[in-house]
């Protein structure tokens, strides 16, 4: 077996790009709450004590700018930016609202059931973890999620934590099998007057050992905790943030391709989002049905056209039936039109803000319908004859 290293990164909910994603999805949820058929494409930019939102909306339930402002401040407050010393404060930040009506040129194709955009989307699954996700991104997400949990629910453990942060996990593989954690990198935003030694000890004890299974930890792991020596200035004051700039964090940590389209701020008629969810749903069920140990699916669409242009399957030599057989069965039996995906996965619900942090896949949440294993019997019955 060939040994190699693979690395993935994640970021906290207080990272500037993730603040932007959460605001965009929070605005989307508000429109879907009032009108489940709303068409929304909302982008967000954040910098030092300022938020700018823009994009296009078609809806029967109008939301006033003052109401959108209240949504934005609530999200920022819940993330944890409530102090002037962060230079980004939910109560004092300036908000510029540039939302306008959706172009009728786009809408005329969507209302007929066509895709809301052109492009290709990818879905992926692997048997290397119980969540059918690559181990590096799974562990990287777990680390930053745990940091937020400590900051909000167990602050006495690490009282100096601030909202921003990043993680990076390197896994050593033997062939396709993950053997051990090789390297962990964590950047923790913190208050002044705490030693880096204390931060490193706390991260290892209260974070790493709590979320990474003991079997993958050994005394040879390399740790880099705040390797620059200090991380006090962070959030939108330390770096600007933009919707859709963490699409690899959102998906598979680089272990699978990405079509390039972001998810956050887009209603499900935008196949950048719904197509990627559908592809993950199919790939996960194929691996769960033991048809393959690893599965990559690409689906491509043309704007205004309902049926996908192409469906591609790659099981990387692990499939028990030829890839083309799987693709042909999916094209014949699974409705991959935007309306079919939306109905099957129940995507016209205000569920999206919580998808905007810690990954859209591999999550144990009833609202994440694309994670359900409801096609396993169908695939086994028809593909493993």
Coordinates of C-alpha atoms in Angstrom, one line a residue, residues 116-316:
X116 CA -31.7 28.9 -12.5
X117 CA -28.2 28.8 -14.0
X118 CA -25.8 26.9 -16.1
X119 CA -22.9 24.9 -14.7
X120 CA -21.6 21.6 -13.3
X121 CA -22.0 20.3 -9.8
X122 CA -20.2 17.5 -8.0
X123 CA -21.2 15.1 -5.3
X124 CA -18.9 12.7 -3.4
X125 CA -18.9 10.0 -0.8
X126 CA -16.3 7.6 0.6
X127 CA -16.5 4.7 3.0
X128 CA -13.5 5.8 5.0
X129 CA -15.8 7.3 7.8
X130 CA -19.2 6.5 9.1
X131 CA -20.4 9.8 7.8
X132 CA -19.3 8.8 4.3
X133 CA -17.0 11.9 4.3
X134 CA -13.2 12.3 3.8
X135 CA -11.6 12.2 7.2
X136 CA -9.5 15.4 6.9
X137 CA -12.4 17.7 6.4
X138 CA -14.6 15.9 8.9
X139 CA -12.0 16.4 11.7
X140 CA -11.2 20.0 10.6
X141 CA -14.8 20.9 10.8
X142 CA -15.1 19.2 14.2
X143 CA -12.3 21.2 15.7
X144 CA -13.7 24.7 14.8
X145 CA -17.2 23.6 15.8
X146 CA -15.8 22.5 19.2
X147 CA -14.1 25.9 19.6
X148 CA -17.5 27.7 19.1
X149 CA -19.2 25.3 21.5
X150 CA -16.6 26.1 24.2
X151 CA -16.9 29.8 23.6
X152 CA -20.7 29.8 23.8
X153 CA -21.5 27.0 26.2
X154 CA -18.4 26.2 28.3
X155 CA -16.6 29.6 28.4
X156 CA -14.8 28.8 31.7
X157 CA -12.7 26.2 29.8
X158 CA -11.1 28.9 27.5
X159 CA -12.4 32.3 28.6
X160 CA -10.1 34.2 26.3
X161 CA -11.6 32.9 23.0
X162 CA -12.8 35.3 20.3
X163 CA -15.0 34.3 17.4
X164 CA -12.5 34.0 14.5
X165 CA -10.5 30.8 13.9
X166 CA -9.2 28.2 11.5
X167 CA -8.3 24.6 11.6
X168 CA -6.3 22.3 9.3
X169 CA -5.9 18.5 9.6
X170 CA -3.4 16.2 7.8
X171 CA -4.2 12.5 7.6
X172 CA -1.7 9.8 6.8
X173 CA -3.2 7.2 4.5
X174 CA -2.1 3.8 3.5
X175 CA -3.8 3.2 0.1
X176 CA -7.4 4.3 0.7
X177 CA -7.3 3.7 4.4
X178 CA -6.7 6.6 6.9
X179 CA -4.2 5.4 9.5
X180 CA -3.4 8.4 11.8
X181 CA -3.5 12.1 12.2
X182 CA -0.2 13.4 11.0
X183 CA -0.5 17.2 11.7
X184 CA -3.0 19.6 13.3
X185 CA -2.9 23.3 12.7
X186 CA -5.2 25.6 14.7
X187 CA -5.5 29.4 14.6
X188 CA -7.4 30.6 17.7
X189 CA -8.4 34.3 18.0
X190 CA -7.9 35.3 21.6
X191 CA -8.0 38.1 24.1
X192 CA -4.7 39.8 25.2
X193 CA -2.8 38.6 28.2
X194 CA -3.0 34.9 27.6
X195 CA 0.1 32.9 26.9
X196 CA 0.5 30.9 23.7
X197 CA 1.6 27.9 25.9
X198 CA -1.8 28.1 27.7
X199 CA -3.7 28.2 24.4
X200 CA -1.8 25.2 23.0
X201 CA -2.4 23.2 26.1
X202 CA -6.1 24.0 26.1
X203 CA -6.6 23.4 22.4
X204 CA -5.1 19.9 22.7
X205 CA -6.9 19.0 25.9
X206 CA -10.3 20.6 25.4
X207 CA -10.7 20.5 21.6
X208 CA -8.5 17.9 19.8
X209 CA -8.9 15.1 22.4
X210 CA -12.7 15.7 22.6
X211 CA -13.4 15.5 18.9
X212 CA -10.8 13.3 17.3
X213 CA -11.1 9.5 18.1
X214 CA -8.2 8.3 20.3
X215 CA -7.2 5.6 17.8
X216 CA -6.0 8.3 15.4
X217 CA -4.0 10.2 17.9
X218 CA -0.4 9.3 18.9
X219 CA 2.7 10.9 20.3
X220 CA 4.1 11.6 16.8
X221 CA 1.4 14.2 15.9
X222 CA 2.8 17.6 14.9
X223 CA 0.8 20.5 16.4
X224 CA 1.0 24.1 15.2
X225 CA -1.3 26.2 17.4
X226 CA -1.2 29.9 16.6
X227 CA 2.2 29.4 14.9
X228 CA 2.7 33.2 14.3
X229 CA 2.7 33.7 18.1
X230 CA -0.4 35.9 18.4
X231 CA -3.9 36.2 16.9
X232 CA -5.7 39.0 18.7
X233 CA -6.8 41.0 15.6
X234 CA -9.3 38.9 13.6
X235 CA -12.8 38.9 12.2
X236 CA -13.8 41.4 9.5
X237 CA -11.3 43.9 11.0
X238 CA -8.4 41.5 10.4
X239 CA -9.6 40.4 6.9
X240 CA -12.6 41.2 4.8
X241 CA -15.1 38.5 4.1
X242 CA -17.2 37.6 1.1
X243 CA -20.0 35.1 0.4
X244 CA -18.9 31.9 -1.4
X245 CA -15.2 32.2 -0.7
X246 CA -15.0 29.0 1.3
X247 CA -16.6 26.5 -1.1
X248 CA -14.0 23.8 -0.4
X249 CA -14.7 24.1 3.3
X250 CA -18.4 23.8 2.5
X251 CA -17.9 20.5 0.6
X252 CA -15.2 17.8 0.7
X253 CA -12.0 19.6 1.8
X254 CA -10.4 19.3 -1.7
X255 CA -10.8 15.5 -1.8
X256 CA -13.3 15.9 -4.7
X257 CA -13.7 18.5 -7.5
X258 CA -16.0 21.5 -7.1
X259 CA -18.0 23.0 -9.9
X260 CA -17.1 26.5 -8.8
X261 CA -20.6 27.8 -7.8
X262 CA -21.1 28.8 -4.2
X263 CA -24.1 27.7 -2.2
X264 CA -25.0 30.4 0.3
X265 CA -27.6 33.0 -0.5
X266 CA -29.1 31.0 -3.3
X267 CA -32.6 29.5 -3.3
X268 CA -32.9 25.9 -4.5
X269 CA -33.8 26.8 -8.1
X270 CA -30.1 27.7 -8.4
X271 CA -28.6 24.3 -9.3
X272 CA -25.3 25.4 -7.9
X273 CA -26.9 24.5 -4.6
X274 CA -29.6 22.0 -5.3
X275 CA -27.6 20.1 -7.9
X276 CA -24.7 19.7 -5.5
X277 CA -27.0 18.5 -2.8
X278 CA -28.6 16.0 -5.2
X279 CA -25.2 14.7 -6.3
X280 CA -24.1 14.2 -2.7
X281 CA -27.4 12.4 -1.9
X282 CA -26.8 10.0 -4.8
X283 CA -23.1 9.4 -4.1
X284 CA -23.7 8.7 -0.4
X285 CA -26.5 6.2 -1.1
X286 CA -24.4 4.4 -3.7
X287 CA -21.5 4.0 -1.2
X288 CA -23.9 3.1 1.6
X289 CA -25.5 0.4 -0.7
X290 CA -22.0 -1.1 -1.0
X291 CA -22.0 -0.6 -4.8
X292 CA -18.7 1.2 -4.4
X293 CA -16.3 2.2 -1.7
X294 CA -15.9 5.7 -3.3
X295 CA -18.1 7.6 -5.6
X296 CA -17.9 10.9 -7.5
X297 CA -20.9 12.2 -9.4
X298 CA -21.0 15.2 -11.8
X299 CA -24.3 16.7 -13.0
X300 CA -24.3 19.5 -15.6
X301 CA -27.2 21.9 -16.5
X302 CA -28.0 24.7 -18.9
X303 CA -30.0 27.8 -17.7
X304 CA -33.7 27.5 -18.4
X305 CA -33.4 23.8 -19.3
X306 CA -34.9 21.3 -16.8
X307 CA -33.1 18.0 -17.7
X308 CA -29.4 17.8 -17.0
X309 CA -27.0 17.9 -19.9
X310 CA -24.9 15.1 -18.6
X311 CA -24.5 12.7 -15.6
X312 CA -21.0 11.3 -14.9
X313 CA -20.0 8.6 -12.4
X314 CA -16.5 7.7 -11.2
X315 CA -16.1 5.0 -8.6
X316 CA -12.3 5.0 -8.9

